PDB file of C-alpha atoms in Angstrom:
ATOM      1  CA  MET A   1     -21.004   0.283  33.623  1.00 50.00           C
ATOM      2  CA  LEU A   2     -20.833   3.451  31.539  1.00 52.00           C
ATOM      3  CA  LYS A   3     -24.353   2.754  30.323  1.00 55.00           C
ATOM      4  CA  ALA A   4     -25.535   2.355  33.944  1.00 55.00           C
ATOM      5  CA  PHE A   5     -23.999   5.740  34.793  1.00 50.00           C
ATOM      6  CA  SER A   6     -25.735   7.336  31.849  1.00 58.00           C
ATOM      7  CA  ASN A   7     -29.116   5.840  32.752  1.00 57.00           C
ATOM      8  CA  LEU A   8     -28.806   6.960  36.380  1.00 51.00           C
ATOM      9  CA  GLN A   9     -27.881  10.490  35.331  1.00 55.00           C
ATOM     10  CA  LYS A  10     -30.900  10.660  33.015  1.00 57.00           C
ATOM     11  CA  LEU A  11     -33.112   9.354  35.792  1.00 53.00           C
ATOM     12  CA  ILE A  12     -31.945  11.946  38.318  1.00 50.00           C
ATOM     13  CA  GLN A  13     -32.707  14.755  35.840  1.00 58.00           C
ATOM     14  CA  LYS A  14     -36.394  13.850  35.643  1.00 55.00           C
ATOM     15  CA  GLU A  15     -38.585  16.385  37.431  1.00 53.00           C
ATOM     16  CA  LYS A  16     -41.214  13.839  38.589  1.00 58.00           C
ATOM     17  CA  ILE A  17     -38.816  11.976  40.869  1.00 61.00           C
ATOM     18  CA  ASP A  18     -39.116  12.727  44.581  1.00 64.00           C
ATOM     19  CA  PRO A  19     -36.231  14.969  45.821  1.00 65.00           C
ATOM     20  CA  SER A  20     -35.259  12.387  48.453  1.00 66.00           C
ATOM     21  CA  GLU A  21     -34.988   9.739  45.747  1.00 66.00           C
ATOM     22  CA  LYS A  22     -32.760  12.041  43.708  1.00 62.00           C
ATOM     23  CA  VAL A  23     -30.427  12.332  46.685  1.00 67.00           C
ATOM     24  CA  LYS A  24     -30.262   8.523  47.003  1.00 68.00           C
ATOM     25  CA  ILE A  25     -29.523   8.107  43.299  1.00 65.00           C
ATOM     26  CA  GLY A  26     -26.887  10.824  43.508  1.00 68.00           C
ATOM     27  CA  ARG A  27     -25.170   8.996  46.351  1.00 72.00           C
ATOM     28  CA  LEU A  28     -25.313   5.738  44.371  1.00 70.00           C
ATOM     29  CA  ILE A  29     -23.643   7.431  41.389  1.00 65.00           C
ATOM     30  CA  HIS A  30     -20.946   8.759  43.733  1.00 66.00           C
ATOM     31  CA  VAL A  31     -20.283   5.284  45.184  1.00 70.00           C
ATOM     32  CA  LEU A  32     -20.233   3.632  41.759  1.00 67.00           C
ATOM     33  CA  GLY A  33     -17.775   6.278  40.600  1.00 67.00           C
ATOM     34  CA  HIS A  34     -15.318   5.303  43.330  1.00 66.00           C
ATOM     35  CA  ILE A  35     -15.776   1.571  42.706  1.00 69.00           C
ATOM     36  CA  SER A  36     -15.192   1.890  38.954  1.00 68.00           C
ATOM     37  CA  ARG A  37     -12.174   4.204  39.203  1.00 69.00           C
ATOM     38  CA  PRO A  38      -9.558   1.370  39.071  1.00 69.00           C
ATOM     39  CA  PHE A  39     -11.123   0.116  35.826  1.00 70.00           C
ATOM     40  CA  PHE A  40     -10.931   3.524  34.123  1.00 73.00           C
ATOM     41  CA  TRP A  41      -7.347   4.382  34.993  1.00 80.00           C
ATOM     42  CA  GLU A  42      -5.023   6.103  32.501  1.00 86.00           C
ATOM     43  CA  PRO A  43      -2.068   3.699  33.026  1.00 87.00           C
ATOM     44  CA  ILE A  44      -4.367   0.748  32.238  1.00 86.00           C
ATOM     45  CA  ALA A  45      -5.575   2.494  29.062  1.00 87.00           C
ATOM     46  CA  LYS A  46      -1.954   3.072  27.999  1.00 90.00           C
ATOM     47  CA  LEU A  47      -1.132  -0.575  28.683  1.00 91.00           C
ATOM     48  CA  PHE A  48      -3.993  -1.745  26.446  1.00 92.00           C
ATOM     49  CA  GLN A  49      -2.959   0.763  23.777  1.00 93.00           C
ATOM     50  CA  LYS A  50       0.588  -0.607  23.835  1.00 94.00           C
ATOM     51  CA  TYR A  51      -0.707  -4.166  23.647  1.00 95.00           C
ATOM     52  CA  LEU A  52      -2.893  -3.391  20.619  1.00 95.00           C
ATOM     53  CA  SER A  53       0.030  -1.725  18.855  1.00 95.00           C
ATOM     54  CA  MET A  54       2.257  -4.749  19.492  1.00 95.00           C
ATOM     55  CA  TYR A  55      -0.479  -7.202  18.477  1.00 95.00           C
ATOM     56  CA  TYR A  56      -1.199  -5.511  15.146  1.00 95.00           C
ATOM     57  CA  SER A  57       2.488  -4.989  14.391  1.00 95.00           C
ATOM     58  CA  HIS A  58       2.915  -8.723  14.839  1.00 95.00           C
ATOM     59  CA  LEU A  59      -0.185  -9.381  12.735  1.00 94.00           C
ATOM     60  CA  GLN A  60       1.364  -7.326   9.924  1.00 93.00           C
ATOM     61  CA  TRP A  61       4.556  -9.361  10.144  1.00 93.00           C
ATOM     62  CA  ARG A  62       2.583 -12.637  10.024  1.00 92.00           C
ATOM     63  CA  GLN A  63       0.575 -11.481   7.000  1.00 88.00           C
ATOM     64  CA  TRP A  64       3.438 -10.012   4.982  1.00 87.00           C
ATOM     65  CA  HIS A  65       6.718 -11.827   5.739  1.00 84.00           C
ATOM     66  CA  LYS A  66       6.061 -14.896   3.540  1.00 78.00           C
ATOM     67  CA  ASN A  67       3.200 -14.483   1.088  1.00 81.00           C
ATOM     68  CA  PRO A  68       2.130 -10.817   1.030  1.00 83.00           C
ATOM     69  CA  PRO A  69      -1.598 -10.329   0.378  1.00 83.00           C
ATOM     70  CA  HIS A  70      -3.003  -8.134  -2.400  1.00 85.00           C
ATOM     71  CA  TRP A  71      -4.837  -6.078   0.198  1.00 90.00           C
ATOM     72  CA  GLY A  72      -4.093  -4.592   3.602  1.00 91.00           C
ATOM     73  CA  ASP A  73      -5.795  -4.893   6.973  1.00 95.00           C
ATOM     74  CA  HIS A  74      -6.265  -1.255   7.994  1.00 96.00           C
ATOM     75  CA  ARG A  75      -6.763  -2.161  11.632  1.00 96.00           C
ATOM     76  CA  ILE A  76      -2.956  -2.340  11.562  1.00 95.00           C
ATOM     77  CA  ASP A  77      -2.779   1.344  10.561  1.00 94.00           C
ATOM     78  CA  LEU A  78      -5.357   2.300  13.188  1.00 95.00           C
ATOM     79  CA  PHE A  79      -3.766   0.587  16.177  1.00 95.00           C
ATOM     80  CA  THR A  80      -0.124   1.318  15.282  1.00 94.00           C
ATOM     81  CA  TRP A  81      -0.822   4.989  14.534  1.00 93.00           C
ATOM     82  CA  PRO A  82       0.415   6.272  17.945  1.00 90.00           C
ATOM     83  CA  GLU A  83       3.746   4.530  17.352  1.00 89.00           C
ATOM     84  CA  ARG A  84       4.264   5.221  13.639  1.00 89.00           C
ATOM     85  CA  LEU A  85       2.612   8.656  13.345  1.00 88.00           C
ATOM     86  CA  ASN A  86       1.732   7.969   9.701  1.00 85.00           C
ATOM     87  CA  SER A  87      -1.521   9.649   8.661  1.00 87.00           C
ATOM     88  CA  HIS A  88      -1.730   8.989   4.912  1.00 87.00           C
ATOM     89  CA  TRP A  89      -4.187   6.115   5.466  1.00 91.00           C
ATOM     90  CA  VAL A  90      -6.578   8.646   7.057  1.00 93.00           C
ATOM     91  CA  GLU A  91      -6.141  11.122   4.191  1.00 92.00           C
ATOM     92  CA  ARG A  92      -7.306   8.431   1.771  1.00 92.00           C
ATOM     93  CA  GLY A  93     -10.635   8.089   3.520  1.00 94.00           C
ATOM     94  CA  ILE A  94     -11.210  11.808   4.045  1.00 93.00           C
ATOM     95  CA  TYR A  95     -10.510  12.894   0.460  1.00 92.00           C
ATOM     96  CA  SER A  96     -13.014  10.364  -0.872  1.00 94.00           C
ATOM     97  CA  LYS A  97     -15.640  10.948   1.804  1.00 95.00           C
ATOM     98  CA  GLU A  98     -15.568  14.705   1.175  1.00 93.00           C
ATOM     99  CA  LEU A  99     -17.387  14.200  -2.139  1.00 94.00           C
ATOM    100  CA  MET A 100     -20.209  12.107  -0.702  1.00 95.00           C
ATOM    101  CA  ARG A 101     -23.662  13.360   0.243  1.00 94.00           C
ATOM    102  CA  PRO A 102     -26.425  11.729   2.307  1.00 95.00           C
ATOM    103  CA  ASP A 103     -28.102  10.458  -0.879  1.00 96.00           C
ATOM    104  CA  SER A 104     -24.893   9.438  -2.675  1.00 97.00           C
ATOM    105  CA  LYS A 105     -24.639   6.072  -4.358  1.00 98.00           C
ATOM    106  CA  VAL A 106     -21.023   4.868  -4.157  1.00 98.00           C
ATOM    107  CA  LEU A 107     -18.986   2.218  -5.968  1.00 98.00           C
ATOM    108  CA  ASP A 108     -15.686   1.163  -4.357  1.00 98.00           C
ATOM    109  CA  ILE A 109     -13.497  -0.786  -6.796  1.00 97.00           C
ATOM    110  CA  GLY A 110     -10.714  -2.796  -5.176  1.00 96.00           C
ATOM    111  CA  CYS A 111     -12.208  -2.316  -1.713  1.00 96.00           C
ATOM    112  CA  GLY A 112      -9.806  -4.708   0.027  1.00 95.00           C
ATOM    113  CA  ASP A 113     -10.732  -5.161   3.679  1.00 97.00           C
ATOM    114  CA  GLY A 114     -13.703  -2.773   3.474  1.00 97.00           C
ATOM    115  CA  PHE A 115     -12.277  -0.505   6.188  1.00 97.00           C
ATOM    116  CA  TYR A 116     -12.846   2.743   4.270  1.00 97.00           C
ATOM    117  CA  ALA A 117     -16.357   1.774   3.235  1.00 98.00           C
ATOM    118  CA  LYS A 118     -17.398   1.193   6.844  1.00 98.00           C
ATOM    119  CA  TYR A 119     -15.449   3.820   8.771  1.00 97.00           C
ATOM    120  CA  PHE A 120     -15.525   6.665   6.238  1.00 97.00           C
ATOM    121  CA  TYR A 121     -18.145   6.222   3.509  1.00 98.00           C
ATOM    122  CA  ALA A 122     -21.027   4.630   5.459  1.00 97.00           C
ATOM    123  CA  SER A 123     -21.497   7.746   7.595  1.00 96.00           C
ATOM    124  CA  ALA A 124     -21.640  10.004   4.531  1.00 96.00           C
ATOM    125  CA  ALA A 125     -23.373   8.101   1.725  1.00 97.00           C
ATOM    126  CA  SER A 126     -26.663   6.276   1.152  1.00 97.00           C
ATOM    127  CA  THR A 127     -25.414   3.000  -0.341  1.00 98.00           C
ATOM    128  CA  ILE A 128     -21.952   1.581  -1.049  1.00 98.00           C
ATOM    129  CA  ASP A 129     -21.205  -1.287  -3.445  1.00 98.00           C
ATOM    130  CA  CYS A 130     -17.755  -2.737  -2.774  1.00 98.00           C
ATOM    131  CA  LEU A 131     -15.913  -4.933  -5.267  1.00 97.00           C
ATOM    132  CA  ASP A 132     -12.736  -6.967  -5.017  1.00 97.00           C
ATOM    133  CA  ILE A 133     -11.368  -9.820  -7.096  1.00 95.00           C
ATOM    134  CA  ASP A 134      -9.699 -11.359  -4.030  1.00 95.00           C
ATOM    135  CA  GLN A 135     -12.082 -13.726  -2.266  1.00 96.00           C
ATOM    136  CA  THR A 136     -10.137 -13.549   1.007  1.00 95.00           C
ATOM    137  CA  ALA A 137     -10.499  -9.755   1.041  1.00 96.00           C
ATOM    138  CA  ILE A 138     -14.277  -9.960   0.641  1.00 97.00           C
ATOM    139  CA  LYS A 139     -14.510 -12.678   3.295  1.00 97.00           C
ATOM    140  CA  HIS A 140     -12.539 -10.482   5.713  1.00 97.00           C
ATOM    141  CA  ALA A 141     -14.607  -7.396   4.817  1.00 98.00           C
ATOM    142  CA  LYS A 142     -17.895  -9.177   5.487  1.00 98.00           C
ATOM    143  CA  LYS A 143     -16.602 -10.468   8.825  1.00 97.00           C
ATOM    144  CA  TYR A 144     -15.033  -7.289  10.205  1.00 97.00           C
ATOM    145  CA  ASN A 145     -16.482  -4.373   8.240  1.00 97.00           C
ATOM    146  CA  SER A 146     -20.097  -5.201   7.483  1.00 97.00           C
ATOM    147  CA  HIS A 147     -22.689  -2.424   7.606  1.00 97.00           C
ATOM    148  CA  PRO A 148     -26.357  -2.120   6.537  1.00 97.00           C
ATOM    149  CA  LYS A 149     -25.403   0.391   3.828  1.00 98.00           C
ATOM    150  CA  ILE A 150     -22.652  -1.781   2.330  1.00 98.00           C
ATOM    151  CA  ARG A 151     -22.874  -4.644  -0.180  1.00 98.00           C
ATOM    152  CA  TYR A 152     -19.733  -6.693  -0.854  1.00 98.00           C
ATOM    153  CA  PHE A 153     -19.125  -8.442  -4.181  1.00 98.00           C
ATOM    154  CA  ASN A 154     -16.336 -10.845  -5.130  1.00 97.00           C
ATOM    155  CA  LEU A 155     -16.000 -10.078  -8.832  1.00 96.00           C
ATOM    156  CA  ASP A 156     -13.580  -9.064 -11.584  1.00 96.00           C
ATOM    157  CA  ALA A 157     -14.049  -5.351 -12.325  1.00 96.00           C
ATOM    158  CA  ILE A 158     -12.692  -5.820 -15.864  1.00 96.00           C
ATOM    159  CA  LYS A 159     -14.566  -8.921 -17.016  1.00 96.00           C
ATOM    160  CA  GLN A 160     -17.782  -8.725 -15.021  1.00 97.00           C
ATOM    161  CA  SER A 161     -20.567  -6.163 -14.851  1.00 96.00           C
ATOM    162  CA  PHE A 162     -20.843  -3.723 -11.988  1.00 97.00           C
ATOM    163  CA  PRO A 163     -23.699  -4.402  -9.525  1.00 96.00           C
ATOM    164  CA  SER A 164     -25.579  -1.244 -10.552  1.00 96.00           C
ATOM    165  CA  SER A 165     -25.260   2.062 -12.433  1.00 95.00           C
ATOM    166  CA  ASP A 166     -25.769   5.816 -11.939  1.00 96.00           C
ATOM    167  CA  TYR A 167     -23.177   6.017  -9.188  1.00 98.00           C
ATOM    168  CA  ASP A 168     -22.527   9.472  -7.765  1.00 97.00           C
ATOM    169  CA  VAL A 169     -19.013   8.575  -6.599  1.00 97.00           C
ATOM    170  CA  VAL A 170     -16.666   5.851  -7.800  1.00 98.00           C
ATOM    171  CA  CYS A 171     -13.588   5.161  -5.657  1.00 97.00           C
ATOM    172  CA  LEU A 172     -10.313   3.740  -6.952  1.00 96.00           C
ATOM    173  CA  ASP A 173      -8.385   3.918  -3.730  1.00 92.00           C
ATOM    174  CA  GLY A 174      -4.930   2.423  -4.131  1.00 90.00           C
ATOM    175  CA  SER A 175      -6.039   0.058  -6.875  1.00 90.00           C
ATOM    176  CA  LEU A 176      -4.936   1.815 -10.108  1.00 91.00           C
ATOM    177  CA  ALA A 177      -1.512   0.184 -10.202  1.00 88.00           C
ATOM    178  CA  HIS A 178      -3.029  -3.296  -9.843  1.00 90.00           C
ATOM    179  CA  PHE A 179      -4.301  -3.037 -13.435  1.00 92.00           C
ATOM    180  CA  SER A 180      -2.308  -3.055 -16.668  1.00 92.00           C
ATOM    181  CA  SER A 181      -2.465  -0.164 -19.130  1.00 91.00           C
ATOM    182  CA  GLU A 182      -4.981  -1.983 -21.340  1.00 94.00           C
ATOM    183  CA  GLU A 183      -7.068  -3.051 -18.369  1.00 96.00           C
ATOM    184  CA  LEU A 184      -7.236   0.538 -17.115  1.00 95.00           C
ATOM    185  CA  LYS A 185      -8.626   1.716 -20.443  1.00 95.00           C
ATOM    186  CA  ILE A 186     -11.400  -0.881 -20.211  1.00 97.00           C
ATOM    187  CA  LEU A 187     -12.035  -0.053 -16.557  1.00 97.00           C
ATOM    188  CA  LEU A 188     -12.200   3.714 -17.066  1.00 97.00           C
ATOM    189  CA  GLU A 189     -14.634   3.273 -19.954  1.00 97.00           C
ATOM    190  CA  LYS A 190     -16.859   1.165 -17.701  1.00 97.00           C
ATOM    191  CA  ILE A 191     -16.602   3.710 -14.896  1.00 97.00           C
ATOM    192  CA  LYS A 192     -17.522   6.563 -17.228  1.00 96.00           C
ATOM    193  CA  LYS A 193     -20.655   4.692 -18.340  1.00 96.00           C
ATOM    194  CA  CYS A 194     -21.737   3.820 -14.802  1.00 97.00           C
ATOM    195  CA  LEU A 195     -21.388   7.342 -13.385  1.00 97.00           C
ATOM    196  CA  ALA A 196     -24.367   9.637 -12.884  1.00 96.00           C
ATOM    197  CA  THR A 197     -24.464  12.880 -14.903  1.00 91.00           C
ATOM    198  CA  ASN A 198     -22.506  14.857 -12.319  1.00 92.00           C
ATOM    199  CA  GLY A 199     -20.667  11.838 -10.942  1.00 96.00           C
ATOM    200  CA  VAL A 200     -17.031  11.899  -9.902  1.00 97.00           C
ATOM    201  CA  LEU A 201     -14.153   9.426  -9.893  1.00 97.00           C
ATOM    202  CA  VAL A 202     -11.966   9.792  -6.818  1.00 96.00           C
ATOM    203  CA  GLY A 203      -8.968   7.927  -5.505  1.00 94.00           C
ATOM    204  CA  TYR A 204      -5.367   7.625  -4.482  1.00 92.00           C
ATOM    205  CA  GLU A 205      -2.185   6.040  -5.774  1.00 91.00           C
ATOM    206  CA  GLU A 206       1.426   5.957  -4.656  1.00 87.00           C
ATOM    207  CA  MET A 207       4.127   7.439  -6.873  1.00 83.00           C
ATOM    208  CA  GLU A 208       6.795   4.805  -7.546  1.00 74.00           C
ATOM    209  CA  LYS A 209       9.930   4.092  -9.506  1.00 65.00           C
ATOM    210  CA  GLU A 210      10.205   1.055 -11.779  1.00 56.00           C
ATOM    211  CA  ALA A 211      13.175  -0.296  -9.821  1.00 47.00           C
ATOM    212  CA  ILE A 212      11.279  -0.364  -6.525  1.00 57.00           C
ATOM    213  CA  LYS A 213       7.669  -0.948  -7.569  1.00 60.00           C
ATOM    214  CA  SER A 214       5.456  -3.117  -5.394  1.00 68.00           C
ATOM    215  CA  TRP A 215       5.504  -6.824  -6.188  1.00 65.00           C
ATOM    216  CA  ASP A 216       1.817  -6.959  -7.203  1.00 74.00           C
ATOM    217  CA  HIS A 217       1.686  -3.743  -9.245  1.00 79.00           C
ATOM    218  CA  LYS A 218       1.280  -3.979 -13.014  1.00 82.00           C
ATOM    219  CA  MET A 219       1.714  -0.252 -13.578  1.00 80.00           C
ATOM    220  CA  VAL A 220       4.180   2.330 -12.309  1.00 81.00           C
ATOM    221  CA  PHE A 221       3.258   6.000 -11.940  1.00 84.00           C
ATOM    222  CA  SER A 222       6.543   7.875 -11.598  1.00 82.00           C
ATOM    223  CA  LYS A 223       5.730  11.280 -13.153  1.00 83.00           C
ATOM    224  CA  LYS A 224       3.028  13.709 -12.081  1.00 80.00           C
ATOM    225  CA  ASN A 225       1.602  14.038 -15.584  1.00 84.00           C
ATOM    226  CA  ASP A 226       1.110  10.245 -15.821  1.00 87.00           C
ATOM    227  CA  PHE A 227      -2.260  10.597 -14.141  1.00 88.00           C
ATOM    228  CA  GLU A 228      -3.519  13.466 -16.278  1.00 88.00           C
ATOM    229  CA  GLU A 229      -2.588  11.489 -19.396  1.00 91.00           C
ATOM    230  CA  LEU A 230      -4.446   8.450 -18.064  1.00 93.00           C
ATOM    231  CA  PHE A 231      -7.695  10.255 -17.193  1.00 94.00           C
ATOM    232  CA  SER A 232      -7.911  12.980 -19.877  1.00 94.00           C
ATOM    233  CA  PRO A 233      -9.429  10.738 -22.627  1.00 95.00           C
ATOM    234  CA  PHE A 234     -12.377  10.001 -20.317  1.00 96.00           C
ATOM    235  CA  PHE A 235     -13.027  13.151 -18.264  1.00 96.00           C
ATOM    236  CA  LYS A 236     -13.204  16.882 -19.010  1.00 95.00           C
ATOM    237  CA  TYR A 237     -11.934  18.015 -15.643  1.00 95.00           C
ATOM    238  CA  ILE A 238      -9.104  16.473 -13.639  1.00 94.00           C
ATOM    239  CA  LYS A 239      -7.452  17.627 -10.446  1.00 93.00           C
ATOM    240  CA  CYS A 240      -4.576  16.010  -8.597  1.00 90.00           C
ATOM    241  CA  ILE A 241      -2.734  16.901  -5.423  1.00 89.00           C
ATOM    242  CA  TYR A 242       0.501  15.398  -4.167  1.00 89.00           C
ATOM    243  CA  LEU A 243       1.292  14.914  -0.484  1.00 88.00           C
ATOM    244  CA  GLU A 244       4.396  13.467   1.095  1.00 85.00           C
ATOM    245  CA  SER A 245       4.295  10.984   3.942  1.00 80.00           C
ATOM    246  CA  PRO A 246       7.166   8.989   5.485  1.00 77.00           C
ATOM    247  CA  GLY A 247       8.978   7.187   2.682  1.00 76.00           C
ATOM    248  CA  ARG A 248       6.470   7.894  -0.083  1.00 80.00           C
ATOM    249  CA  LEU A 249       4.756  10.450  -2.290  1.00 86.00           C
ATOM    250  CA  ASN A 250       0.975  10.056  -2.498  1.00 89.00           C
ATOM    251  CA  MET A 251      -1.250  11.297  -5.306  1.00 91.00           C
ATOM    252  CA  TYR A 252      -4.957  12.040  -4.758  1.00 93.00           C
ATOM    253  CA  PHE A 253      -7.145  12.578  -7.803  1.00 94.00           C
ATOM    254  CA  ARG A 254     -10.657  13.668  -8.769  1.00 95.00           C
ATOM    255  CA  CYS A 255     -12.164  13.401 -12.242  1.00 96.00           C
ATOM    256  CA  SER A 256     -15.558  14.541 -13.522  1.00 96.00           C
ATOM    257  CA  ASP A 257     -17.407  16.145 -16.411  1.00 95.00           C
ATOM    258  CA  ASP A 258     -18.972  18.518 -13.893  1.00 93.00           C
ATOM    259  CA  LYS A 259     -16.393  21.152 -12.952  1.00 91.00           C
ATOM    260  CA  SER A 260     -18.207  22.141  -9.768  1.00 89.00           C
ATOM    261  CA  ARG A 261     -17.659  18.655  -8.320  1.00 87.00           C
ATOM    262  CA  ILE A 262     -13.897  19.070  -8.145  1.00 86.00           C
ATOM    263  CA  GLU A 263     -13.409  22.831  -7.703  1.00 77.00           C
ATOM    264  CA  ARG A 264     -12.784  22.603  -3.939  1.00 69.00           C
ATOM    265  CA  PHE A 265      -9.880  20.216  -4.426  1.00 61.00           C
ATOM    266  CA  GLN A 266      -6.713  22.264  -3.938  1.00 55.00           C
TER     267      GLN A 266
END
């Protein structure tokens, strides 16, 4: 119906149409507006919004109460946002997207459900290669977050080769702690080799304490200098910022051998 309105409005703006016909079309738009009003009513929109929040809250419970997955469905964050008012999941996408240009070639390691690749990176970059070792994550990503600019790969980032090289941006968004210390050394060496000359590594990780670390995390980052120590053997320039959100402290990082690529990060 919205498309019909739009087409009628475009039609009435054309100069070649007879004035009497414009009047008829105008009246039709007026009538359609009254007919459609019950379908575009604020209380109905609020009802649907409440339903979506309840549905995705329940979906989260179903996914996590018995056998928690290694990845998250970010539709849950999107549709429960009005209730929970937690914005850190949006920050993750924005801080990575900020470094992308229309011709950027992006590698997303540990892409999970592919939400960030589709809703943040695809509008900013040229191509995005997304990797995840979890087959169910890739299956979900292909089903719900496919896009012409995105290629999804079910592979082991440590043992297998990356799909390409000369990436302008490599994303490690929430995946650092899923690797052991030795695995991270191997991974960062591979990332350094696959980056373009002025390429940048960008990502996010949650600060944790050993006693309360997530069940599937192999590493714990509890001190702010943990990240600088991790990245300094591989990159000349490193910048990190720390932002609090409900119940957690989040760390966002950028690493590059080109200082200009991370100067804006404050």
